[in-house]
């Protein structure tokens, strides 16, 4: 009886998920003629460029970065503009010191697909950050870890957007 309930539950879940259009995401779909994603940045050794390079490898996409990267007509070229980190005050302690704020990581980049016009893109990654003046060293390390996490998320967003931007570039040329 218990096994029958499990089978019915799984069948119902599959039916509901498939009827709403849900499907698992695989690797980002890019044009077949693309061999490599070339990463360049306005700042040498930019942390976002390093994060993007490592995330591309996780997604199974070939990457090349820096000035040694060869730009060819078969590559997607991503040029990362300088990153920006803003803070928006959320609350203060009775003493007037900042207690909590939003970290707003702004990413701007230009992507060029083979034989297409470059596309500009921008997005934000936002995190809530609680400051503690009594734990300055620990909070400094936490902020560094949070920034690394935000860069990894930004790299994932860029990679996921590549497929939709590729479709937009193809539609634009037609």
mmCIF file with all atom_site columns, C-alpha atoms in Angstrom, residues 37-110:
data_model
loop_
_atom_site.group_PDB
_atom_site.id
_atom_site.type_symbol
_atom_site.label_atom_id
_atom_site.label_alt_id
_atom_site.label_comp_id
_atom_site.label_asym_id
_atom_site.label_entity_id
_atom_site.label_seq_id
_atom_site.pdbx_PDB_ins_code
_atom_site.Cartn_x
_atom_site.Cartn_y
_atom_site.Cartn_z
_atom_site.occupancy
_atom_site.B_iso_or_equiv
_atom_site.pdbx_formal_charge
_atom_site.auth_seq_id
_atom_site.auth_comp_id
_atom_site.auth_asym_id
_atom_site.auth_atom_id
_atom_site.pdbx_PDB_model_num
ATOM 1  C CA . UNK A 1 37  ? 34.052 32.404 -24.938 1.00 0.00 ? 37  UNK A CA 1
ATOM 2  C CA . UNK A 1 38  ? 36.734 35.106 -24.748 1.00 0.00 ? 38  UNK A CA 1
ATOM 3  C CA . UNK A 1 39  ? 36.671 37.153 -21.549 1.00 0.00 ? 39  UNK A CA 1
ATOM 4  C CA . UNK A 1 40  ? 38.176 40.620 -21.407 1.00 0.00 ? 40  UNK A CA 1
ATOM 5  C CA . UNK A 1 41  ? 37.808 43.261 -18.742 1.00 0.00 ? 41  UNK A CA 1
ATOM 6  C CA . UNK A 1 42  ? 38.478 46.949 -18.291 1.00 0.00 ? 42  UNK A CA 1
ATOM 7  C CA . UNK A 1 43  ? 40.629 46.115 -15.268 1.00 0.00 ? 43  UNK A CA 1
ATOM 8  C CA . UNK A 1 44  ? 43.487 43.638 -15.379 1.00 0.00 ? 44  UNK A CA 1
ATOM 9  C CA . UNK A 1 45  ? 42.878 40.575 -13.175 1.00 0.00 ? 45  UNK A CA 1
ATOM 10 C CA . UNK A 1 46  ? 39.299 41.578 -12.407 1.00 0.00 ? 46  UNK A CA 1
ATOM 11 C CA . UNK A 1 47  ? 37.720 39.244 -9.822  1.00 0.00 ? 47  UNK A CA 1
ATOM 12 C CA . UNK A 1 48  ? 34.549 38.910 -11.919 1.00 0.00 ? 48  UNK A CA 1
ATOM 13 C CA . UNK A 1 49  ? 36.612 37.850 -14.949 1.00 0.00 ? 49  UNK A CA 1
ATOM 14 C CA . UNK A 1 50  ? 38.260 35.118 -12.864 1.00 0.00 ? 50  UNK A CA 1
ATOM 15 C CA . UNK A 1 51  ? 34.877 34.000 -11.495 1.00 0.00 ? 51  UNK A CA 1
ATOM 16 C CA . UNK A 1 52  ? 33.369 33.936 -14.996 1.00 0.00 ? 52  UNK A CA 1
ATOM 17 C CA . UNK A 1 53  ? 36.308 31.939 -16.337 1.00 0.00 ? 53  UNK A CA 1
ATOM 18 C CA . UNK A 1 54  ? 35.968 29.287 -13.624 1.00 0.00 ? 54  UNK A CA 1
ATOM 19 C CA . UNK A 1 55  ? 32.155 29.123 -13.955 1.00 0.00 ? 55  UNK A CA 1
ATOM 20 C CA . UNK A 1 56  ? 32.373 28.645 -17.744 1.00 0.00 ? 56  UNK A CA 1
ATOM 21 C CA . UNK A 1 57  ? 34.492 25.561 -17.130 1.00 0.00 ? 57  UNK A CA 1
ATOM 22 C CA . UNK A 1 58  ? 31.851 24.222 -14.717 1.00 0.00 ? 58  UNK A CA 1
ATOM 23 C CA . UNK A 1 59  ? 29.197 24.639 -17.428 1.00 0.00 ? 59  UNK A CA 1
ATOM 24 C CA . UNK A 1 60  ? 31.449 22.769 -19.869 1.00 0.00 ? 60  UNK A CA 1
ATOM 25 C CA . UNK A 1 61  ? 32.181 25.789 -22.058 1.00 0.00 ? 61  UNK A CA 1
ATOM 26 C CA . UNK A 1 62  ? 35.687 26.592 -23.273 1.00 0.00 ? 62  UNK A CA 1
ATOM 27 C CA . UNK A 1 63  ? 37.024 29.956 -22.165 1.00 0.00 ? 63  UNK A CA 1
ATOM 28 C CA . UNK A 1 64  ? 39.978 32.182 -22.823 1.00 0.00 ? 64  UNK A CA 1
ATOM 29 C CA . UNK A 1 65  ? 40.794 35.350 -20.966 1.00 0.00 ? 65  UNK A CA 1
ATOM 30 C CA . UNK A 1 66  ? 43.266 38.199 -21.028 1.00 0.00 ? 66  UNK A CA 1
ATOM 31 C CA . UNK A 1 67  ? 45.213 39.821 -23.812 1.00 0.00 ? 67  UNK A CA 1
ATOM 32 C CA . UNK A 1 68  ? 46.597 36.471 -24.949 1.00 0.00 ? 68  UNK A CA 1
ATOM 33 C CA . UNK A 1 69  ? 43.115 35.348 -25.946 1.00 0.00 ? 69  UNK A CA 1
ATOM 34 C CA . UNK A 1 70  ? 42.712 35.192 -29.680 1.00 0.00 ? 70  UNK A CA 1
ATOM 35 C CA . UNK A 1 71  ? 39.603 36.857 -31.058 1.00 0.00 ? 71  UNK A CA 1
ATOM 36 C CA . UNK A 1 72  ? 38.206 34.995 -34.031 1.00 0.00 ? 72  UNK A CA 1
ATOM 37 C CA . UNK A 1 73  ? 34.887 34.983 -35.821 1.00 0.00 ? 73  UNK A CA 1
ATOM 38 C CA . UNK A 1 74  ? 33.933 31.712 -34.054 1.00 0.00 ? 74  UNK A CA 1
ATOM 39 C CA . UNK A 1 75  ? 34.201 33.150 -30.531 1.00 0.00 ? 75  UNK A CA 1
ATOM 40 C CA . UNK A 1 76  ? 31.798 34.926 -28.257 1.00 0.00 ? 76  UNK A CA 1
ATOM 41 C CA . UNK A 1 77  ? 33.581 37.941 -26.789 1.00 0.00 ? 77  UNK A CA 1
ATOM 42 C CA . UNK A 1 78  ? 32.548 39.254 -23.385 1.00 0.00 ? 78  UNK A CA 1
ATOM 43 C CA . UNK A 1 79  ? 33.975 42.589 -22.304 1.00 0.00 ? 79  UNK A CA 1
ATOM 44 C CA . UNK A 1 80  ? 33.381 43.275 -18.614 1.00 0.00 ? 80  UNK A CA 1
ATOM 45 C CA . UNK A 1 81  ? 33.051 46.938 -17.732 1.00 0.00 ? 81  UNK A CA 1
ATOM 46 C CA . UNK A 1 82  ? 34.236 48.047 -14.271 1.00 0.00 ? 82  UNK A CA 1
ATOM 47 C CA . UNK A 1 83  ? 32.157 46.490 -11.519 1.00 0.00 ? 83  UNK A CA 1
ATOM 48 C CA . UNK A 1 84  ? 30.451 48.689 -8.988  1.00 0.00 ? 84  UNK A CA 1
ATOM 49 C CA . UNK A 1 85  ? 29.483 47.996 -5.386  1.00 0.00 ? 85  UNK A CA 1
ATOM 50 C CA . UNK A 1 86  ? 26.929 50.271 -3.736  1.00 0.00 ? 86  UNK A CA 1
ATOM 51 C CA . UNK A 1 87  ? 25.583 50.202 -0.213  1.00 0.00 ? 87  UNK A CA 1
ATOM 52 C CA . UNK A 1 88  ? 22.097 51.265 0.745   1.00 0.00 ? 88  UNK A CA 1
ATOM 53 C CA . UNK A 1 89  ? 21.430 51.962 4.406   1.00 0.00 ? 89  UNK A CA 1
ATOM 54 C CA . UNK A 1 90  ? 18.657 49.858 5.944   1.00 0.00 ? 90  UNK A CA 1
ATOM 55 C CA . UNK A 1 91  ? 18.972 50.434 9.705   1.00 0.00 ? 91  UNK A CA 1
ATOM 56 C CA . UNK A 1 92  ? 21.197 51.988 12.366  1.00 0.00 ? 92  UNK A CA 1
ATOM 57 C CA . UNK A 1 93  ? 22.025 51.245 15.989  1.00 0.00 ? 93  UNK A CA 1
ATOM 58 C CA . UNK A 1 94  ? 20.841 53.711 18.665  1.00 0.00 ? 94  UNK A CA 1
ATOM 59 C CA . UNK A 1 95  ? 24.438 54.983 18.740  1.00 0.00 ? 95  UNK A CA 1
ATOM 60 C CA . UNK A 1 96  ? 24.136 56.034 15.093  1.00 0.00 ? 96  UNK A CA 1
ATOM 61 C CA . UNK A 1 97  ? 26.390 53.330 13.650  1.00 0.00 ? 97  UNK A CA 1
ATOM 62 C CA . UNK A 1 98  ? 25.190 51.375 10.633  1.00 0.00 ? 98  UNK A CA 1
ATOM 63 C CA . UNK A 1 99  ? 23.545 48.109 11.663  1.00 0.00 ? 99  UNK A CA 1
ATOM 64 C CA . UNK A 1 100 ? 22.333 46.778 8.338   1.00 0.00 ? 100 UNK A CA 1
ATOM 65 C CA . UNK A 1 101 ? 22.547 47.665 4.677   1.00 0.00 ? 101 UNK A CA 1
ATOM 66 C CA . UNK A 1 102 ? 21.985 46.261 1.216   1.00 0.00 ? 102 UNK A CA 1
ATOM 67 C CA . UNK A 1 103 ? 25.038 45.476 -0.869  1.00 0.00 ? 103 UNK A CA 1
ATOM 68 C CA . UNK A 1 104 ? 24.243 46.196 -4.510  1.00 0.00 ? 104 UNK A CA 1
ATOM 69 C CA . UNK A 1 105 ? 26.734 44.674 -6.935  1.00 0.00 ? 105 UNK A CA 1
ATOM 70 C CA . UNK A 1 106 ? 26.245 46.221 -10.380 1.00 0.00 ? 106 UNK A CA 1
ATOM 71 C CA . UNK A 1 107 ? 27.559 44.303 -13.389 1.00 0.00 ? 107 UNK A CA 1
ATOM 72 C CA . UNK A 1 108 ? 27.802 45.812 -16.861 1.00 0.00 ? 108 UNK A CA 1
ATOM 73 C CA . UNK A 1 109 ? 29.197 43.991 -19.861 1.00 0.00 ? 109 UNK A CA 1
ATOM 74 C CA . UNK A 1 110 ? 29.218 43.924 -23.645 1.00 0.00 ? 110 UNK A CA 1
#
